[in-house]
Amino acid sequence: MPEELDDCVHTHPIPADEAQRYSPVRDPDSEQDIARYVELEADDEKVLSAEKIRTDHVQGDQYDIWDVVTDKGRWWVITNITNLYSQTHFPSLDYTLSFHIGLMARLMSRNTRLEDFDPDPFNEVSRRWDQAVSRSELAVEVEDFQAIGMLLRECLLSLIEALRRMLPEAIPEDEPKAADFRAWTNIFFDHLCPGRSEKELRSYLKNTAEKTWSLVGWLTHARTANRLYSRIITQAVDTLLGHIMQLVYREKSSKIEVCPNCSSHDIRNHYDMSVPPDGAGYSTCGSCNWSDHPDAENRAALKRLG
């Protein structure tokens, strides 16, 4: 005998794109970011809904977990570093999170450079650093390790060239010589870390750059150069590159760190390719939904209507 239904029971599931509208806690800008990511990674699939399930913290790292429904299937999307997993093959969320954390740890252990940056400006820098690392694995004689010092020197000078292209506004009229690494890093750190509030950071970075440059020069001529020295100095160069890349990323992205509407520090950065002429970055507040998107007022009005 068929089960009797009352007026409070749905006889069919709510479509994913409709159900998403009734979520009590939404972040439309982050949903849009995740939807774009899935549509880029999953060929010929259109995202119907993207719902943030939860946020987990493991050893100080934050992982946002999303449940994404497309017209052809369903995916888990986990951030830091963002990756997607088919729910057909990964039905257990806890297992998927553990798998993701392990996979990202292995990837990071294989490559300590920052992968979140646009690779184009630093292509030559990365290539020269890779050459030094590859040479280090095969080095045996003193001359081999000295050659690693030369590669690292060229890596640092190519970094200066990349910064000159990316930060032309920082270049003074009286330019230092192209190979004056200390002078150029002082100029760029003054530009990237301005003001009294960043005095200590600026001092640390200048000292780090100077000491790293000195170590690289020493390795180039050291008659006692060996594998340990080359590894330590290669890692020192890698650390300096990471510092500078993070500062450039901050310079080129939104500088907003505190919401002007509610003073929250929960600022989230996004990118909208539909903003003319070539797309643009913008920020939102996770606390009050403030946004500095160029079309923020119209977008807010559409949300209210929706």
CSV table of C-alpha atoms in Angstrom, one decimal:
chain,number,residue,atom,x,y,z
A,1,MET,CA,0.0,0.0,0.0
A,2,PRO,CA,1.6,3.4,-1.0
A,3,GLU,CA,2.6,5.7,1.8
A,4,GLU,CA,0.3,8.6,2.3
A,5,LEU,CA,2.0,12.0,1.9
A,6,ASP,CA,0.9,15.2,3.6
A,7,ASP,CA,1.3,18.8,2.4
A,8,CYS,CA,4.6,19.2,4.2
A,9,VAL,CA,6.4,16.5,2.1
A,10,HIS,CA,8.1,17.2,-1.2
A,11,THR,CA,7.5,14.5,-3.8
A,12,HIS,CA,10.7,15.6,-5.7
A,13,PRO,CA,14.1,16.9,-4.7
A,14,ILE,CA,14.7,20.7,-4.9
A,15,PRO,CA,17.0,21.5,-7.8
A,16,ALA,CA,20.6,22.3,-6.7
A,17,ASP,CA,20.6,25.8,-8.1
A,18,GLU,CA,17.4,26.6,-6.2
A,19,ALA,CA,18.4,24.9,-2.9
A,20,GLN,CA,21.5,27.0,-2.8
A,21,ARG,CA,19.4,30.2,-2.5
A,22,TYR,CA,18.0,29.1,0.8
A,23,SER,CA,21.3,28.5,2.6
A,24,PRO,CA,21.3,30.6,5.8
A,25,VAL,CA,25.1,31.3,5.5
A,26,ARG,CA,26.4,32.2,2.1
A,27,ASP,CA,29.5,33.8,0.6
A,28,PRO,CA,28.5,34.5,-3.0
A,29,ASP,CA,31.9,35.8,-4.0
A,30,SER,CA,33.7,32.7,-2.7
A,31,GLU,CA,31.0,30.5,-4.3
A,32,GLN,CA,31.8,32.2,-7.6
A,33,ASP,CA,35.5,31.6,-7.2
A,34,ILE,CA,34.9,27.9,-6.5
A,35,ALA,CA,32.4,27.5,-9.4
A,36,ARG,CA,34.9,29.1,-11.8
A,37,TYR,CA,37.6,26.7,-10.6
A,38,VAL,CA,35.5,23.6,-11.0
A,39,GLU,CA,34.3,24.6,-14.5
A,40,LEU,CA,38.0,25.1,-15.5
A,41,GLU,CA,39.1,21.8,-14.1
A,42,ALA,CA,36.1,19.6,-14.9
A,43,ASP,CA,35.7,19.6,-18.7
A,44,ASP,CA,32.3,20.5,-20.1
A,45,GLU,CA,30.6,20.6,-16.7
A,46,LYS,CA,28.4,23.5,-15.5
A,47,VAL,CA,28.2,24.2,-11.8
A,48,LEU,CA,24.7,24.3,-10.4
A,49,SER,CA,25.6,24.9,-6.8
A,50,ALA,CA,28.6,25.3,-4.5
A,51,GLU,CA,28.1,25.0,-0.8
A,52,LYS,CA,30.7,25.5,1.8
A,53,ILE,CA,30.3,22.5,4.2
A,54,ARG,CA,32.9,23.4,6.9
A,55,THR,CA,36.3,24.7,7.7
A,56,ASP,CA,38.9,22.5,9.3
A,57,HIS,CA,42.3,23.6,10.9
A,58,VAL,CA,45.1,21.1,10.9
A,59,GLN,CA,48.5,22.0,12.3
A,60,GLY,CA,47.8,25.7,11.9
A,61,ASP,CA,46.6,25.4,8.2
A,62,GLN,CA,43.0,26.2,7.2
A,63,TYR,CA,41.1,24.0,4.8
A,64,ASP,CA,37.8,25.1,3.4
A,65,ILE,CA,35.6,22.2,2.2
A,66,TRP,CA,33.0,22.7,-0.5
A,67,ASP,CA,30.3,20.4,-1.9
A,68,VAL,CA,29.9,21.3,-5.6
A,69,VAL,CA,27.0,20.0,-7.8
A,70,THR,CA,27.4,20.2,-11.5
A,71,ASP,CA,25.1,19.1,-14.4
A,72,LYS,CA,27.1,15.9,-14.7
A,73,GLY,CA,28.2,15.0,-11.2
A,74,ARG,CA,29.3,16.0,-7.7
A,75,TRP,CA,32.7,17.1,-6.4
A,76,TRP,CA,34.5,17.8,-3.1
A,77,VAL,CA,36.6,20.9,-3.4
A,78,ILE,CA,39.2,21.5,-0.7
A,79,THR,CA,41.4,24.6,-0.5
A,80,ASN,CA,45.1,25.1,0.5
A,81,ILE,CA,46.1,24.2,-2.2
A,82,THR,CA,42.7,24.1,-4.0
A,83,ASN,CA,41.9,20.7,-5.6
A,84,LEU,CA,38.8,18.8,-6.5
A,85,TYR,CA,37.8,15.2,-5.9
A,86,SER,CA,34.9,13.3,-7.5
A,87,GLN,CA,32.4,12.1,-4.9
A,88,THR,CA,31.9,9.0,-6.9
A,89,HIS,CA,35.5,7.9,-6.2
A,90,PHE,CA,35.9,9.7,-2.8
A,91,PRO,CA,32.5,9.2,-1.0
A,92,SER,CA,33.9,9.8,2.5
A,93,LEU,CA,34.6,13.4,3.3
A,94,ASP,CA,37.0,12.7,6.2
A,95,TYR,CA,39.0,10.3,4.0
A,96,THR,CA,39.1,12.9,1.2
A,97,LEU,CA,40.4,15.6,3.6
A,98,SER,CA,43.1,13.3,4.9
A,99,PHE,CA,44.1,12.3,1.4
A,100,HIS,CA,44.2,16.0,0.4
A,101,ILE,CA,46.4,17.1,3.3
A,102,GLY,CA,48.8,14.2,2.5
A,103,LEU,CA,48.9,15.0,-1.2
A,104,MET,CA,49.5,18.7,-0.6
A,105,ALA,CA,52.3,18.0,1.9
A,106,ARG,CA,54.1,15.8,-0.7
A,107,LEU,CA,53.7,18.5,-3.3
A,108,MET,CA,55.1,21.2,-1.1
A,109,SER,CA,58.0,18.9,0.0
A,110,ARG,CA,58.9,18.5,-3.7
A,111,ASN,CA,58.8,22.2,-4.4
A,112,THR,CA,59.3,24.8,-1.7
A,113,ARG,CA,58.7,27.8,-4.0
A,114,LEU,CA,55.5,29.7,-3.9
A,115,GLU,CA,53.1,28.3,-6.5
A,116,ASP,CA,50.2,30.7,-6.0
A,117,PHE,CA,51.9,33.5,-8.0
A,118,ASP,CA,51.5,34.2,-11.7
A,119,PRO,CA,54.6,32.3,-13.0
A,120,ASP,CA,55.4,34.7,-15.9
A,121,PRO,CA,57.2,37.5,-14.0
A,122,PHE,CA,59.4,35.1,-12.2
A,123,ASN,CA,60.0,32.5,-14.9
A,124,GLU,CA,63.7,33.2,-15.4
A,125,VAL,CA,64.2,33.4,-11.6
A,126,SER,CA,62.6,30.0,-11.1
A,127,ARG,CA,64.5,28.5,-14.0
A,128,ARG,CA,67.9,29.6,-12.7
A,129,TRP,CA,67.0,28.4,-9.2
A,130,ASP,CA,66.0,25.1,-10.6
A,131,GLN,CA,69.4,24.9,-12.4
A,132,ALA,CA,71.2,25.4,-9.1
A,133,VAL,CA,69.2,22.7,-7.4
A,134,SER,CA,69.7,20.3,-10.2
A,135,ARG,CA,73.5,21.0,-10.2
A,136,SER,CA,73.6,20.5,-6.5
A,137,GLU,CA,72.3,17.0,-6.8
A,138,LEU,CA,75.1,16.0,-9.1
A,139,ALA,CA,78.0,18.1,-7.6
A,140,VAL,CA,81.1,16.3,-6.3
A,141,GLU,CA,84.1,18.5,-6.7
A,142,VAL,CA,84.8,21.9,-5.2
A,143,GLU,CA,84.5,23.5,-8.6
A,144,ASP,CA,81.0,22.0,-8.9
A,145,PHE,CA,79.8,23.7,-5.7
A,146,GLN,CA,81.5,27.0,-6.8
A,147,ALA,CA,79.5,26.8,-10.0
A,148,ILE,CA,76.3,26.5,-8.0
A,149,GLY,CA,77.2,29.8,-6.4
A,150,MET,CA,77.5,31.3,-9.9
A,151,LEU,CA,74.0,30.0,-10.8
A,152,LEU,CA,72.6,31.4,-7.6
A,153,ARG,CA,74.2,34.8,-8.3
A,154,GLU,CA,72.6,34.9,-11.7
A,155,CYS,CA,69.3,33.8,-10.1
A,156,LEU,CA,69.4,36.8,-7.7
A,157,LEU,CA,70.3,39.3,-10.5
A,158,SER,CA,67.4,38.0,-12.7
A,159,LEU,CA,65.2,38.6,-9.7
A,160,ILE,CA,66.3,42.3,-9.8
A,161,GLU,CA,65.4,42.4,-13.5
A,162,ALA,CA,62.0,40.9,-12.8
A,163,LEU,CA,61.3,43.5,-10.0
A,164,ARG,CA,62.4,46.3,-12.3
A,165,ARG,CA,59.8,45.2,-14.8
A,166,MET,CA,57.1,44.7,-12.3
A,167,LEU,CA,57.7,47.8,-10.1
A,168,PRO,CA,58.7,50.6,-12.5
A,169,GLU,CA,57.3,53.2,-10.1
A,170,ALA,CA,59.9,52.2,-7.5
A,171,ILE,CA,62.9,52.9,-9.8
A,172,PRO,CA,64.7,56.2,-8.9
A,173,GLU,CA,66.0,58.6,-11.5
A,174,ASP,CA,69.6,57.9,-10.4
A,175,GLU,CA,69.5,54.2,-10.9
A,176,PRO,CA,72.2,51.9,-9.3
A,177,LYS,CA,74.3,49.7,-11.6
A,178,ALA,CA,72.4,46.6,-12.8
A,179,ALA,CA,74.5,44.3,-10.7
A,180,ASP,CA,74.3,46.3,-7.5
A,181,PHE,CA,72.1,43.8,-5.7
A,182,ARG,CA,72.3,45.4,-2.3
A,183,ALA,CA,71.3,48.9,-3.6
A,184,TRP,CA,68.4,47.5,-5.7
A,185,THR,CA,67.0,45.4,-2.8
A,186,ASN,CA,67.1,48.4,-0.5
A,187,ILE,CA,65.1,50.4,-3.1
A,188,PHE,CA,62.5,47.7,-3.6
A,189,PHE,CA,62.1,47.0,0.2
A,190,ASP,CA,61.7,50.7,0.8
A,191,HIS,CA,58.9,50.6,-1.8
A,192,LEU,CA,57.3,47.3,-0.7
A,193,CYS,CA,57.5,47.9,3.1
A,194,PRO,CA,57.0,51.7,3.5
A,195,GLY,CA,56.3,53.6,6.7
A,196,ARG,CA,57.1,53.4,10.4
A,197,SER,CA,54.8,50.4,11.0
A,198,GLU,CA,57.0,48.2,8.8
A,199,LYS,CA,60.4,49.5,9.9
A,200,GLU,CA,61.4,46.3,11.6
A,201,LEU,CA,60.3,44.1,8.7
A,202,ARG,CA,62.1,46.3,6.3
A,203,SER,CA,65.3,46.2,8.3
A,204,TYR,CA,65.1,42.4,8.5
A,205,LEU,CA,64.5,42.0,4.8
A,206,LYS,CA,67.4,44.3,3.9
A,207,ASN,CA,69.7,42.4,6.2
A,208,THR,CA,68.6,39.1,4.9
A,209,ALA,CA,69.1,40.2,1.3
A,210,GLU,CA,72.6,41.5,2.1
A,211,LYS,CA,73.7,38.4,4.0
A,212,THR,CA,72.3,36.1,1.3
A,213,TRP,CA,74.1,38.0,-1.4
A,214,SER,CA,77.4,37.8,0.6
A,215,LEU,CA,77.0,34.0,1.1
A,216,VAL,CA,76.4,33.4,-2.6
A,217,GLY,CA,79.5,35.4,-3.4
A,218,TRP,CA,81.5,33.5,-0.8
A,219,LEU,CA,80.4,30.1,-2.2
A,220,THR,CA,81.4,31.2,-5.7
A,221,HIS,CA,85.1,31.5,-4.6
A,222,ALA,CA,85.3,29.2,-1.5
A,223,ARG,CA,88.1,26.6,-1.8
A,224,THR,CA,86.3,24.6,0.9
A,225,ALA,CA,82.9,24.6,-0.9
A,226,ASN,CA,81.0,21.4,-0.3
A,227,ARG,CA,77.5,19.9,-0.4
A,228,LEU,CA,76.4,21.2,3.0
A,229,TYR,CA,77.4,24.7,2.2
A,230,SER,CA,75.6,24.7,-1.2
A,231,ARG,CA,72.4,23.3,0.3
A,232,ILE,CA,72.3,25.9,3.1
A,233,ILE,CA,73.0,28.8,0.7
A,234,THR,CA,70.5,27.4,-1.9
A,235,GLN,CA,67.8,27.3,0.8
A,236,ALA,CA,68.8,30.9,1.9
A,237,VAL,CA,68.2,32.1,-1.6
A,238,ASP,CA,64.9,30.2,-1.8
A,239,THR,CA,63.8,31.9,1.4
A,240,LEU,CA,64.6,35.4,0.1
A,241,LEU,CA,62.8,34.7,-3.1
A,242,GLY,CA,59.7,33.6,-1.1
A,243,HIS,CA,59.8,36.8,1.0
A,244,ILE,CA,60.0,39.0,-2.1
A,245,MET,CA,57.3,37.2,-4.0
A,246,GLN,CA,54.9,37.5,-1.1
A,247,LEU,CA,55.5,41.2,-0.9
A,248,VAL,CA,55.0,41.6,-4.7
A,249,TYR,CA,51.8,39.7,-4.4
A,250,ARG,CA,50.6,42.0,-1.7
A,251,GLU,CA,51.6,45.0,-3.8
A,252,LYS,CA,49.7,43.8,-6.8
A,253,SER,CA,46.6,42.7,-5.0
A,254,SER,CA,44.2,44.5,-2.7
A,255,LYS,CA,45.9,46.4,0.1
A,256,ILE,CA,42.8,46.3,2.3
A,257,GLU,CA,43.5,44.5,5.5
A,258,VAL,CA,40.6,45.9,7.7
A,259,CYS,CA,37.0,46.2,6.6
A,260,PRO,CA,36.1,49.9,6.3
A,261,ASN,CA,32.5,49.1,7.2
A,262,CYS,CA,32.8,46.9,10.3
A,263,SER,CA,36.6,46.9,11.1
A,264,SER,CA,36.8,43.1,10.8
A,265,HIS,CA,40.0,41.5,9.6
A,266,ASP,CA,38.2,38.8,7.8
A,267,ILE,CA,39.1,40.2,4.3
A,268,ARG,CA,38.8,37.8,1.4
A,269,ASN,CA,40.4,38.4,-2.0
A,270,HIS,CA,38.7,37.5,-5.3
A,271,TYR,CA,39.2,37.9,-9.0
A,272,ASP,CA,36.4,38.6,-11.6
A,273,MET,CA,37.3,38.1,-15.2
A,274,SER,CA,34.1,39.9,-16.3
A,275,VAL,CA,35.4,43.3,-15.2
A,276,PRO,CA,36.5,45.2,-18.3
A,277,PRO,CA,39.0,45.4,-19.9
A,278,ASP,CA,40.9,42.3,-18.7
A,279,GLY,CA,39.4,41.4,-15.3
A,280,ALA,CA,40.2,42.8,-11.9
A,281,GLY,CA,40.8,41.8,-8.3
A,282,TYR,CA,38.5,42.9,-5.5
A,283,SER,CA,37.9,42.2,-1.8
A,284,THR,CA,34.9,41.3,0.4
A,285,CYS,CA,34.4,41.1,4.1
A,286,GLY,CA,33.4,37.8,5.6
A,287,SER,CA,31.8,39.4,8.5
A,288,CYS,CA,29.4,42.1,7.0
A,289,ASN,CA,29.5,41.2,3.3
A,290,TRP,CA,31.1,44.6,2.4
A,291,SER,CA,32.6,44.5,-1.1
A,292,ASP,CA,34.8,46.9,-3.2
A,293,HIS,CA,33.8,45.2,-6.5
A,294,PRO,CA,33.5,47.8,-9.2
A,295,ASP,CA,29.8,46.8,-9.6
A,296,ALA,CA,29.2,46.3,-5.9
A,297,GLU,CA,26.0,48.3,-5.7
A,298,ASN,CA,24.3,46.5,-8.6
A,299,ARG,CA,25.5,43.1,-7.3
A,300,ALA,CA,24.0,43.9,-3.9
A,301,ALA,CA,20.7,44.9,-5.4
A,302,LEU,CA,20.6,41.7,-7.4
A,303,LYS,CA,21.2,39.7,-4.3
A,304,ARG,CA,18.4,41.4,-2.5
A,305,LEU,CA,16.0,40.7,-5.4
A,306,GLY,CA,17.2,37.1,-5.6
